[in-house]
Coordinates of C-alpha atoms and ligand atoms in Angstrom, one line a residue:
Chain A
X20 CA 11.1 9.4 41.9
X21 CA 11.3 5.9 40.4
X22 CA 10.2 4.7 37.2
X23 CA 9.0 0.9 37.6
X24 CA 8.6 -1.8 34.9
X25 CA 6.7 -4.6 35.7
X26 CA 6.3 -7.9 34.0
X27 CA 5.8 -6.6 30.2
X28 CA 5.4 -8.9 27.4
X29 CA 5.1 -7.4 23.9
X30 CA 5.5 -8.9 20.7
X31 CA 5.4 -7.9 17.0
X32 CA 2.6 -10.0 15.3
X33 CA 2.8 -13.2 16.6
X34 CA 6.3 -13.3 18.0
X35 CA 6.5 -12.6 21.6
X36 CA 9.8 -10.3 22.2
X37 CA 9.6 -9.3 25.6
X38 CA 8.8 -11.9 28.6
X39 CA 7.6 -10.8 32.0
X40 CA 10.6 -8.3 31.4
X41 CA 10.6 -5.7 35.0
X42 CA 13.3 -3.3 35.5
X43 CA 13.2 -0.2 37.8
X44 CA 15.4 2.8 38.4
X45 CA 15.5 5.8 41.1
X46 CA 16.4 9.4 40.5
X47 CA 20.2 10.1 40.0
X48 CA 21.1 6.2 39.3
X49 CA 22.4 4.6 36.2
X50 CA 20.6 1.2 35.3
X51 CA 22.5 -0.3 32.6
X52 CA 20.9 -3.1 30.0
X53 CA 23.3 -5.5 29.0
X54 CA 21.9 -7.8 26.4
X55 CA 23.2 -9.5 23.0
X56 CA 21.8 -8.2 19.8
X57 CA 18.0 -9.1 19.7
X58 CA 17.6 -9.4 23.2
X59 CA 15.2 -6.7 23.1
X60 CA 16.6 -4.0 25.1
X61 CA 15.7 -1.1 21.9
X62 CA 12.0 -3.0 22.7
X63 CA 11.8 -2.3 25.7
X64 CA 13.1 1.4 25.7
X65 CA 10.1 1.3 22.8
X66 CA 7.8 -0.1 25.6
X67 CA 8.5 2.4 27.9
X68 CA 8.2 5.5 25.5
X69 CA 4.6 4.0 24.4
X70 CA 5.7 3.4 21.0
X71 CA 5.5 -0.1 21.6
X72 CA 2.1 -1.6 23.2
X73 CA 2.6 -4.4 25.7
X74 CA 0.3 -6.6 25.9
X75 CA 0.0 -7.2 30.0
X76 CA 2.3 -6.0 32.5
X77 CA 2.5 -2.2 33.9
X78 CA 4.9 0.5 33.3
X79 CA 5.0 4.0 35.7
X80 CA 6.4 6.6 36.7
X81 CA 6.2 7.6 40.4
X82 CA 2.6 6.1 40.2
X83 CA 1.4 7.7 36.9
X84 CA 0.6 4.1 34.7
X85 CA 2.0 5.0 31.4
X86 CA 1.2 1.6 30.4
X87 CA -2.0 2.9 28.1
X88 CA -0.8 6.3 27.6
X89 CA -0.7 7.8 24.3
X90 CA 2.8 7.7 22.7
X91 CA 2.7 11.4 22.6
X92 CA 2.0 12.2 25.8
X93 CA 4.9 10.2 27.1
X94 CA 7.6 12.4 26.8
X95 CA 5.7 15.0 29.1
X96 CA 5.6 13.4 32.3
X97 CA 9.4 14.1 31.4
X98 CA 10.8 11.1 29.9
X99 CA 13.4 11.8 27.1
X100 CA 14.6 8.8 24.5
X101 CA 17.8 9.1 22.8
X102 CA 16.9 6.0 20.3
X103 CA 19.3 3.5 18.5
X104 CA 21.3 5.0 15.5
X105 CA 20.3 8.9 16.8
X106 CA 17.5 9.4 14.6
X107 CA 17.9 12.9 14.2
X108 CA 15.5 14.4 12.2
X109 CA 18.2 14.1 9.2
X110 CA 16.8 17.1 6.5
X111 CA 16.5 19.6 9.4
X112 CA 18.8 21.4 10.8
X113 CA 20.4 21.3 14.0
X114 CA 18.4 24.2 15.7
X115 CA 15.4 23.0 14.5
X116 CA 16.3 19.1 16.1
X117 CA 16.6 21.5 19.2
X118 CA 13.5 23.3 18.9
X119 CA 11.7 20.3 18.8
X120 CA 13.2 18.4 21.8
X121 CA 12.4 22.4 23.4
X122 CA 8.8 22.6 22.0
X123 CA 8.5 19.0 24.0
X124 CA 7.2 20.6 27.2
X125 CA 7.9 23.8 26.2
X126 CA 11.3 24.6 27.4
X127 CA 12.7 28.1 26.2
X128 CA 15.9 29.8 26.2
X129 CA 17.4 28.6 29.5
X130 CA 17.2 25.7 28.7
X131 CA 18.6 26.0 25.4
X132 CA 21.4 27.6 26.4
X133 CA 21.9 25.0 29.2
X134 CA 22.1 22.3 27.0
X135 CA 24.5 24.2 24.1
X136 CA 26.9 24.6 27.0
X137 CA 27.1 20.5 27.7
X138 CA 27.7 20.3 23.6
X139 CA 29.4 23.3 22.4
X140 CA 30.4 22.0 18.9
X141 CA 26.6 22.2 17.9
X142 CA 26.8 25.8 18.3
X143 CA 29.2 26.4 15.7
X144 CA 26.5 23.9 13.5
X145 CA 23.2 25.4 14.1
X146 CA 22.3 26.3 10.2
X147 CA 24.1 23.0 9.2
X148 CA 21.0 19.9 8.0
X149 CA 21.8 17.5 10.7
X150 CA 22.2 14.6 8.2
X151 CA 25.6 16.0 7.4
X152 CA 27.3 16.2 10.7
X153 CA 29.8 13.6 11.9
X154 CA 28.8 10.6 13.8
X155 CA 30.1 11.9 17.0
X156 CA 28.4 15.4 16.5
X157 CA 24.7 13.5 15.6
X158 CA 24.9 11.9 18.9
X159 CA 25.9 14.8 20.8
X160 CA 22.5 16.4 18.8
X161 CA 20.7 13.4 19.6
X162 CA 21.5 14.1 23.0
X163 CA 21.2 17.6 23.4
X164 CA 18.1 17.3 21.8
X165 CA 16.6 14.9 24.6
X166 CA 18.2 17.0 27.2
X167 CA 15.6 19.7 25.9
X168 CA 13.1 18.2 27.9
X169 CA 14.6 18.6 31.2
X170 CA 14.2 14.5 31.7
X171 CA 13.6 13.5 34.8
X172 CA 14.3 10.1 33.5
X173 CA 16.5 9.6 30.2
X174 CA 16.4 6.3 28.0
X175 CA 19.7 6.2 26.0
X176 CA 19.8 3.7 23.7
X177 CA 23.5 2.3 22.7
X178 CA 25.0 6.2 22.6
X179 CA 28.6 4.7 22.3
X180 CA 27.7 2.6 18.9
X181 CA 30.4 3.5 16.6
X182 CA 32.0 6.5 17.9
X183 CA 35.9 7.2 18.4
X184 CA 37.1 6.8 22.3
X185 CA 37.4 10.4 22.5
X186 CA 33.5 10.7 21.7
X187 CA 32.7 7.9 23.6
X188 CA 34.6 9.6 27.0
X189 CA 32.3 13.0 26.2
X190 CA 29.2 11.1 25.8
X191 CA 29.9 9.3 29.4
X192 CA 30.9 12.0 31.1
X193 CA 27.6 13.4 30.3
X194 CA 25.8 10.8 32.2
X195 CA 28.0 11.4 35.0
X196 CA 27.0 14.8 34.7
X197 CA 23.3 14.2 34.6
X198 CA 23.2 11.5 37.1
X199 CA 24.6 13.6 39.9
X200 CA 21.7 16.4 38.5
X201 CA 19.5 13.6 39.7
X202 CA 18.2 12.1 36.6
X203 CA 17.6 8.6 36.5
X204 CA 18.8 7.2 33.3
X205 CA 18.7 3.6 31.5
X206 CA 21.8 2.8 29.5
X207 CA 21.8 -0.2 26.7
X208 CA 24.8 -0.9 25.8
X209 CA 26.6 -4.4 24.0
X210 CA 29.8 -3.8 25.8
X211 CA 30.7 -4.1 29.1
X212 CA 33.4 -1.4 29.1
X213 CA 31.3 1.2 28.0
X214 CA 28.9 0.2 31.1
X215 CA 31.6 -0.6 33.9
X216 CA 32.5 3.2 34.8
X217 CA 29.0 4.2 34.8
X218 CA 26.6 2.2 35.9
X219 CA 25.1 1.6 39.8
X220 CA 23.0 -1.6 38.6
X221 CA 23.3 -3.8 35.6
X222 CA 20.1 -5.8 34.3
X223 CA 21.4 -8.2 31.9
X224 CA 19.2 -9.2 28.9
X225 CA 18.3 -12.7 27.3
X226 CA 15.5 -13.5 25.2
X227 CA 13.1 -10.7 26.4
X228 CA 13.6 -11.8 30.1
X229 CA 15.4 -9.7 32.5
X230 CA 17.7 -12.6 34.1
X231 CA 19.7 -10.8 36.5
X232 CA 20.0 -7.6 37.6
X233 CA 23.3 -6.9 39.9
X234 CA 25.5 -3.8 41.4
X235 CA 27.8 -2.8 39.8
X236 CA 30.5 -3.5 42.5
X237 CA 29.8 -7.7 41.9
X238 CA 31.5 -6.9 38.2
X239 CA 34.5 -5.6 38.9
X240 CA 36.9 -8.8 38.7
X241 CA 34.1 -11.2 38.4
X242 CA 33.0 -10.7 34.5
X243 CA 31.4 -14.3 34.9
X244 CA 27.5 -13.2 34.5
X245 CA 28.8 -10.3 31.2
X246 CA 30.3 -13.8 29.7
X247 CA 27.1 -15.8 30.8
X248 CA 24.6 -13.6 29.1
X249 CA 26.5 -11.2 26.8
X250 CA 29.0 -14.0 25.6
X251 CA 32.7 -14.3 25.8
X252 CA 35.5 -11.5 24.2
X253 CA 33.9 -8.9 26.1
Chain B
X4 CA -2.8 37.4 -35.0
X5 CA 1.4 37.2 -35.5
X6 CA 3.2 34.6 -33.7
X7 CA 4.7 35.8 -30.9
X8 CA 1.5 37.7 -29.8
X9 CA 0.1 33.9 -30.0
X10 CA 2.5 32.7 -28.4
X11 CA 2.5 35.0 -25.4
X12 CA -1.7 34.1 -25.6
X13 CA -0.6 30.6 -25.1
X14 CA 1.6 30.9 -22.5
X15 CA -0.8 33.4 -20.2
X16 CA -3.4 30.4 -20.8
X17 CA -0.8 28.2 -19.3
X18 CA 0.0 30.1 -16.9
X19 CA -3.5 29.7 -15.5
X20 CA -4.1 26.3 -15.8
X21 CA -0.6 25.7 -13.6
X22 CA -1.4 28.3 -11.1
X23 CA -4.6 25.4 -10.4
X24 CA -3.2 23.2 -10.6
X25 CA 0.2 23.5 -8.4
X26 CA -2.2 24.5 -6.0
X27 CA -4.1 21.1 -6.2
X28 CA -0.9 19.0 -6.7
X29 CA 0.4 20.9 -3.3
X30 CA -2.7 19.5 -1.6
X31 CA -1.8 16.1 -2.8
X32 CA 2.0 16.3 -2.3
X33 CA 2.2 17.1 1.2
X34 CA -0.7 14.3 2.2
X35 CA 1.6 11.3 0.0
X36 CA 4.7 13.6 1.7
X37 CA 3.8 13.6 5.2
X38 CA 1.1 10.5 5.6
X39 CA 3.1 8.6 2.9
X40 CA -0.5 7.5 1.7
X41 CA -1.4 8.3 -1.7
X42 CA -5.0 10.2 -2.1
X43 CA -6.8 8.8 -4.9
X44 CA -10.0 10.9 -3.8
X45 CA -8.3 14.3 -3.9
X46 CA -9.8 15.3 -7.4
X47 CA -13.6 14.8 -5.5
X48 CA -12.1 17.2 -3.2
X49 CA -11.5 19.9 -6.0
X50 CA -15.2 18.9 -7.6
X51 CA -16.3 19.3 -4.3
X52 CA -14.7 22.3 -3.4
X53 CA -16.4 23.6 -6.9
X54 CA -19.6 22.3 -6.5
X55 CA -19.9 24.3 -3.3
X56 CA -18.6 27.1 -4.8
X57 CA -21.8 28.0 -6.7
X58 CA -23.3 26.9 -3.9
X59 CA -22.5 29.2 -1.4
X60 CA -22.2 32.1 -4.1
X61 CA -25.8 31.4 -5.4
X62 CA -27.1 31.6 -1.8
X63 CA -25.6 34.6 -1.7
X64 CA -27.7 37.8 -3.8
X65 CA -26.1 40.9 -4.5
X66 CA -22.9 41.9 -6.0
X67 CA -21.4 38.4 -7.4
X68 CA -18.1 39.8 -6.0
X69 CA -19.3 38.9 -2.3
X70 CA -20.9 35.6 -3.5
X71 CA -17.4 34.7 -5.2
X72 CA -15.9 36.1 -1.4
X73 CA -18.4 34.1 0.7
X74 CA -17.6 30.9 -1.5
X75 CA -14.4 31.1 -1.2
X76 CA -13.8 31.3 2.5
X77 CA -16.8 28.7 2.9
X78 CA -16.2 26.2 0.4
X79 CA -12.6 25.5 1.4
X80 CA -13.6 25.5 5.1
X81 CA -16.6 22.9 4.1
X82 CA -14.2 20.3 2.4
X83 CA -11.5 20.7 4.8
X84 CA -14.2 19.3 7.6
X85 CA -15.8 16.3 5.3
X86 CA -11.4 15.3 4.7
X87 CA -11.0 14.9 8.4
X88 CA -14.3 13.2 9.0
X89 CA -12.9 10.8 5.9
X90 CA -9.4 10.6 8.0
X91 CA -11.1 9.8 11.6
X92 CA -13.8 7.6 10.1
X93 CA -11.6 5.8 7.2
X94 CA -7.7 6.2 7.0
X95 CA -7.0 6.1 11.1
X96 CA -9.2 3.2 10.9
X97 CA -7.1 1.2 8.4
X98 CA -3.3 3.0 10.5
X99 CA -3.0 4.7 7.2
X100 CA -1.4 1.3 5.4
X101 CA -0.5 2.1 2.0
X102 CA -2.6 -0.1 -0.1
X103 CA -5.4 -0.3 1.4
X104 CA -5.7 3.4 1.8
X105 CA -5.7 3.4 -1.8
X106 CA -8.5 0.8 -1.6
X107 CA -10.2 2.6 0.8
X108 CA -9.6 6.3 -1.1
X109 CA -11.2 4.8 -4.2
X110 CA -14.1 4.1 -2.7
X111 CA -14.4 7.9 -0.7
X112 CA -14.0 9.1 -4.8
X113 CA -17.7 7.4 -5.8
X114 CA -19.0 8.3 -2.7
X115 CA -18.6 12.0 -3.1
X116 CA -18.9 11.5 -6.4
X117 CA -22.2 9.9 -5.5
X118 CA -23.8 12.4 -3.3
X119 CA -22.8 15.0 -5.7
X120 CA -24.9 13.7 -8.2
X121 CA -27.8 13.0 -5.7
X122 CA -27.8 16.8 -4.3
X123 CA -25.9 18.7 -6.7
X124 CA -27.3 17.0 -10.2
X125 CA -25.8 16.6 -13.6
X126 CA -25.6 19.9 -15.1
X127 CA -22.5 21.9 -15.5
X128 CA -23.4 25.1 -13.3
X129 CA -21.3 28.5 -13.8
X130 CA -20.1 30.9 -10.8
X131 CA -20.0 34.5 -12.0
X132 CA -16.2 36.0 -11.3
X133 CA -15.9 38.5 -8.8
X134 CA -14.2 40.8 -11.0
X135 CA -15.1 41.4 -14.4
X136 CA -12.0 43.8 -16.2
X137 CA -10.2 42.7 -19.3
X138 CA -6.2 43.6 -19.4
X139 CA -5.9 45.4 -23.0
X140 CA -2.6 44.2 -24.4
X141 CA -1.5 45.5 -27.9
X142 CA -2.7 42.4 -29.6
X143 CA -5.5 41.2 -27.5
X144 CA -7.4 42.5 -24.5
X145 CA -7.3 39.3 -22.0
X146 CA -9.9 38.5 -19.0
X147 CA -8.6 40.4 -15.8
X148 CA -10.0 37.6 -13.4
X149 CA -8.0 34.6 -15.3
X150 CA -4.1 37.1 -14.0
X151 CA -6.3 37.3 -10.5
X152 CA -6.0 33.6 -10.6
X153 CA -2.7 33.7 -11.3
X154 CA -1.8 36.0 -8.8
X155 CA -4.2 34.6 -5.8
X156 CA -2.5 31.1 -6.3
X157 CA 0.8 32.2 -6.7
X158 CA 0.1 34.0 -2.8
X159 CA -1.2 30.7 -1.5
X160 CA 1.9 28.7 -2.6
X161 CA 3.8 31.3 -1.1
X162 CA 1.9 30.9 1.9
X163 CA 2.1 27.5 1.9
X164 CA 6.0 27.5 1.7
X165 CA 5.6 30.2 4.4
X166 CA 3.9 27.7 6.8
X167 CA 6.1 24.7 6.3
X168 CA 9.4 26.3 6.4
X169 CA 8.6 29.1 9.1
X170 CA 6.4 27.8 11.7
X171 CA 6.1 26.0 14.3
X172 CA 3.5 23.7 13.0
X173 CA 5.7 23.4 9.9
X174 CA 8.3 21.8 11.7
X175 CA 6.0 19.6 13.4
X176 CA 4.4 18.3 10.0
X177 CA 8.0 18.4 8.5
X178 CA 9.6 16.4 11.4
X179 CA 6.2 13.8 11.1
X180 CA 7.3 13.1 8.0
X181 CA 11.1 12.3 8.2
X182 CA 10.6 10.5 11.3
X183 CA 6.7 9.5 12.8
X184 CA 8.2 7.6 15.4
X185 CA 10.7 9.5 17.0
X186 CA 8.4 12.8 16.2
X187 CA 6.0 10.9 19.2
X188 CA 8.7 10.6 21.3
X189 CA 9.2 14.0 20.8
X190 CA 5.2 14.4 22.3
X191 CA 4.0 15.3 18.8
X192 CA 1.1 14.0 18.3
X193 CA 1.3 12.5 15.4
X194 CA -2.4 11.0 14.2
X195 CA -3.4 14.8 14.5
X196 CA -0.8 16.2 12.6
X197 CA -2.2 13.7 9.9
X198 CA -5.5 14.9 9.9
X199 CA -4.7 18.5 9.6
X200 CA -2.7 17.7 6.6
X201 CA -5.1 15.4 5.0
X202 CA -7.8 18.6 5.8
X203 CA -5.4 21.4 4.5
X204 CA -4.5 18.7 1.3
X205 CA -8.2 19.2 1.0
X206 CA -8.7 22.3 0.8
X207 CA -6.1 23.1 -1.4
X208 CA -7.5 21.5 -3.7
X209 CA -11.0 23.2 -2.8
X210 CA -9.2 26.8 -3.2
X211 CA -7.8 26.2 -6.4
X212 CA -11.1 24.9 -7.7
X213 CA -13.1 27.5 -6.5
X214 CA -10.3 29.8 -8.0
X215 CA -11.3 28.0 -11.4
X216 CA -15.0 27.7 -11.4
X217 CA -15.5 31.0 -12.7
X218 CA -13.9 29.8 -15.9
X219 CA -14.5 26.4 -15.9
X220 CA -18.2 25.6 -15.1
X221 CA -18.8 23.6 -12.0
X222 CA -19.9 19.5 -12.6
X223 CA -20.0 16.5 -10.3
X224 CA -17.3 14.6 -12.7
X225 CA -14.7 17.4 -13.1
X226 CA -12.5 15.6 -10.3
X227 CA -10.7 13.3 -12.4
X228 CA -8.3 15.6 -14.5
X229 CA -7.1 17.6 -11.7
X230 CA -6.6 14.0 -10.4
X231 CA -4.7 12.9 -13.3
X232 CA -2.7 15.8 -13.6
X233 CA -1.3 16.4 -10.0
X234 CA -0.3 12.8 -10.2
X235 CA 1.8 13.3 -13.5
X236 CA 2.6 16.7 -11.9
X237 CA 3.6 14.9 -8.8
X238 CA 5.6 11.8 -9.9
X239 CA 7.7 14.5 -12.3
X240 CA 8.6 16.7 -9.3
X241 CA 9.3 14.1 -7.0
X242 CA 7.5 12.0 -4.3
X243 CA 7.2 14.2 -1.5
X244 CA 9.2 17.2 -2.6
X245 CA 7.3 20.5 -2.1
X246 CA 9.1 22.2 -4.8
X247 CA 9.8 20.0 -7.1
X248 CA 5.3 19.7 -6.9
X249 CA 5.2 23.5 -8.1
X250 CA 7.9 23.7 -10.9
X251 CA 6.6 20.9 -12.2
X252 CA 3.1 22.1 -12.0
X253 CA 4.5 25.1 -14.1
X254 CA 6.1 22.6 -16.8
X255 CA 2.9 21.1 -17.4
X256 CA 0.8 23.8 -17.3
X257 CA 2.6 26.1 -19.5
X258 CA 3.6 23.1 -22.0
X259 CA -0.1 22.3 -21.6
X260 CA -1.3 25.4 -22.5
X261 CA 1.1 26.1 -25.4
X262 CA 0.5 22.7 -27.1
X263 CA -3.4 23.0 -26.5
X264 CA -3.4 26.5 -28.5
X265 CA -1.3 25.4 -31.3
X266 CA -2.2 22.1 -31.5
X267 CA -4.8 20.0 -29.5
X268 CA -5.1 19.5 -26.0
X269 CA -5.3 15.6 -26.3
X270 CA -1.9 16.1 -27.9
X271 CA -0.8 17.6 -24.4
X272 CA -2.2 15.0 -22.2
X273 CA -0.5 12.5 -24.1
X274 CA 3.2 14.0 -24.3
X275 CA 2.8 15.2 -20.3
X276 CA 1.6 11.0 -19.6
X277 CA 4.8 10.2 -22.0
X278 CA 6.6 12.4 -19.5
X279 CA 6.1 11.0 -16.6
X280 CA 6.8 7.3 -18.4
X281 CA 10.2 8.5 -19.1
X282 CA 10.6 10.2 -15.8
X283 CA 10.2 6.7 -14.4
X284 CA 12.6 4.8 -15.8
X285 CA 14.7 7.4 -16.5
X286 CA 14.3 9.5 -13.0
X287 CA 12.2 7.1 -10.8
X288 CA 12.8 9.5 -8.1
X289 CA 11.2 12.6 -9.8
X290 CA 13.1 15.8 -11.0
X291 CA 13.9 16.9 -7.5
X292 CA 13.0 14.2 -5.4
X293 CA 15.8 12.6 -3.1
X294 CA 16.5 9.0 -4.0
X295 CA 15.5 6.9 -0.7
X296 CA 17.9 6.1 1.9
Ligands
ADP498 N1 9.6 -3.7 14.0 C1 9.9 -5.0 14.2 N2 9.2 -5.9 13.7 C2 9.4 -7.2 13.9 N3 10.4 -7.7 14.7 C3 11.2 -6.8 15.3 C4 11.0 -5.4 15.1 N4 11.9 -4.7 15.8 C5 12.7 -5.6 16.4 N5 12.2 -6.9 16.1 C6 12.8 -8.1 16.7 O1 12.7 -8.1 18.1 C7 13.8 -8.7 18.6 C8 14.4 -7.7 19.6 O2 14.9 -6.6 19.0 P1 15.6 -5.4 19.7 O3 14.6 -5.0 20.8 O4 15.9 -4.4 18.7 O5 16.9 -6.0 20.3 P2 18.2 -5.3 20.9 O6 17.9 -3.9 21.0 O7 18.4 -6.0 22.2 O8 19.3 -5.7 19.9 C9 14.7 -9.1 17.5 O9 14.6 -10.4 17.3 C10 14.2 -8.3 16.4 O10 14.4 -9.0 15.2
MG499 MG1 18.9 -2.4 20.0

């Protein structure tokens, strides 16, 4: 299972975002975006989902184009986004955020009950309007809520943004979790820590172009390509 | 007659005119709530919804009860199908941008408006009531179909709440509108959603005119008070917010219907227009409508 990006370019109006930006990522492997702000990482997570259009390029999964697919119909070949800043569905409540990542491709009970045991806070929440839970809990929804779909491919975009360490530990151990399941998952993140302990490949992001993508293993002690294209204090 | 009889007279006239018309300001709440486009043709679907309504029922011979029944069911279903094929044709066309939907909704109004005139003509046309009974208070017997009215709207809105809070597709329409984007990454789909909720804006809007039209005689220009009014009736109960739409519905019908008996109905239309000026810089969010984060 592999789900292959291939030389995208989108742009909003007339400015061109993305550049010939390819990335590609196997079943049970962590490929982590590194990128500064504007890069256009959240873009291309957009571009994958079909919420985005490019303009040339090709984007599939295990053969099926998805480049021209209807936004819609994305998330049923089983490809579950966990967007920038949550977006829960803020005036619902948590079970119904649930329901709809279930009514996705029509997961039922087993699958509900699956994911309430990775986040067992939202069980105590389920009545409680979404808007109103803490930071940390609204990610674990935002989660939960993708893992609804049984993803076979899971696009999390900056999970760790604000959230205390302790949060931050849960929400990695999660991906742990779901890469040894098999799932292939894309992770943007700003920092480098929040990458390191996770990731099998990093692609690093500048200006819509994907300059580099390395193992993991050529990061530990040599933090020269994070200061290159993420900048230096990381 | 004493006062408080008159009173009471006043306020069952009321009554009636806000059971209508939170039925058509529904229609025209949920399409600015979910599509966040605001409808300026909605009254031609009301018209419409009338004009079909005698219609269907004079196509119809026998009992007028089954011509009332046959419109009804017909009517409704008629306008909903001419909304969607102005949704596919027009508003998809134009990705639903704000103003120029309410360019392009301006122009749907004198089309209908239009064709009514071709087919339907200028004359004010009657539909018998399906039930002829009158209610015999102690101070005045009162038409039995005008509390039917009442009582068939006040089912519809309850069916309506029904539907968005207890459904399936009510928690797709309601997760369209807090969030379009991340509802299609969530494989709703939303243009459809849209044109279901144009259509059942629509018909809404048909319903309650067909509810109507045996008081109120059918005419190719009756569309533009309805208009008027679920605009007021929506900017009061806040943009968007489904109950705000129907209590304030039930404000300005009421206080319509009171001031209209004792003292003219101009004198209404101008305090509910004064209304909604104050609600606006006083309130710009409505009575129960949640300021924007
Ligand atoms: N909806 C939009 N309309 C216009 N420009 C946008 C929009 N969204 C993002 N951009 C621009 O695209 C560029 C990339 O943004 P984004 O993909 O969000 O970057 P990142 O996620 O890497 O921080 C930025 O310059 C941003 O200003
Ligand atoms: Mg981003």
């Amino acid at each position: 299972m592999v789900l292959e990006v291939r030389d995208i370019n989108t742009s909003y109006g007339d400015v061109q975002i993305l550049r010939d930006l390819s990335l590609k990522v196997e079943a049970g492997e962590v490929l982590c975006m590194l990128g500064r702000n504007g890069a256009g990482k959240t873009t291309a997570l957009k571009a994958i989902m079909g919420l985005v259009r490019p303009r040339s390029g090709s984007i599939s999964l295990d053969g099926v184009e998805l480049t021209a697919m209807p936004a819609h119909k994305v998330p049923k070949q089983g490809i579950a986004y966990v967007p920038q800043g949550r977006r829960l569905f803020s005036e619902l409540s948590v079970a119904e955020n649930i329901e709809i990542g279930l009514m996705a491709r029509g997961k039922g009970r087993d699958t509900r009950d699956r994911v309430l045991n990775l986040f067992p806070v939202l069980n105590e929440r389920m009545k409680q309007r979404s808007g109103t839970l803490s930071g940390g809990e609204q990610q674990m929804l935002a989660m939960a809520r993708a893992l609804c779909l049984e993803p076979k491919v899971l696009l999390l975009d900056e999970p760790t943004e604000g959230l205390m360490p302790s949060m931050i530990a849960a929400i990695r151990d999660s991906v742990t979790e779901l890469r040894a399941q098999g799932v292939a998952i894309i992770l943007v993140e700003q920092r480098v820590d929040a990458v390191l302990p996770v990731a099998d490949r990093v692609a690093f992001i500048e200006n819509g172009r994907t300059r580099d993508t390395v193992d993991v293993e050529t990061l530990h002690g040599d933090l020269s390509l994070v200061h290159k294209y993420v900048g230096v204090g990381h | 007659m004493d006062f408080g009889p008159y009173l009471f007279l006043a306020v069952l006239e009321g009554t009636v005119t806000a059971a209508v018309l939170a039925l058509t300001a529904l229609g025209l709440s949920l399409v600015f709530g979910v599509m966040r486009i605001v409808n300026v043709a909605h009254g031609e679907f009301f018209m419409l919804g009338a004009v079909l309504a005698w219609w269907f029922s004079s196509m119809v011979s026998g009992s007028p009860a089954i011509g009332f029944l046959v419109a009804i069911v017909m009517a409704p279903l008629v306008v909903g199908a001419i909304a969607v094929l102005c949704e596919r044709t027009v508003l998809k066309r134009i990705n639903y941008d704000p103003e120029a939907t309410i360019v392009a909704t301006i122009g749907i109004l004198y089309i209908i408006q239009q064709l009514a005139l071709t087919f339907y003509g200028a004359d004010a046309r009657p539909v018998q009531a399906p039930v002829n009974f009158r209610v015999v208070f102690p101070w005045f017997g009162y038409s039995g179909y005008k509390l039917v009215v009442i009582a068939a709207s006040a089912v519809l809105l309850l069916a309506t709440w029904f539907v968005l809070t207890r459904t399936r597709f009510g928690l797709i329409m309601r997760a369209t509108q807090f969030d379009s984007e991340t509802a299609q990454a969530f494989a709703i789909p939303v243009d459809r959603v849209y044109a279901v909720v144009f259509a059942i804006g629509a018909m809404l809007a048909a319903t309650a005119a067909v509810l109507i039209v045996p008081i109120q005689q059918a005419h190719y220009l009756m569309g533009g008070d309805p208009l008027l009014l679920s605009f007021i009736v929506v900017i009061i109960g806040g943009l968007g917010s489904i109950f705000g739409t129907v209590v304030a519905a039930i404000i300005i019908g009421i206080s319509d219907g009171v001031i209209s008996v004792f003292f003219t109905p101009t004198l209404a239309k101008i305090l509910a227009t004064l209304l909604v000026a104050l609600v606006l810089v006083l309130r710009p969010q409505g009575l129960f409508g949640k300021t924007p984060r």
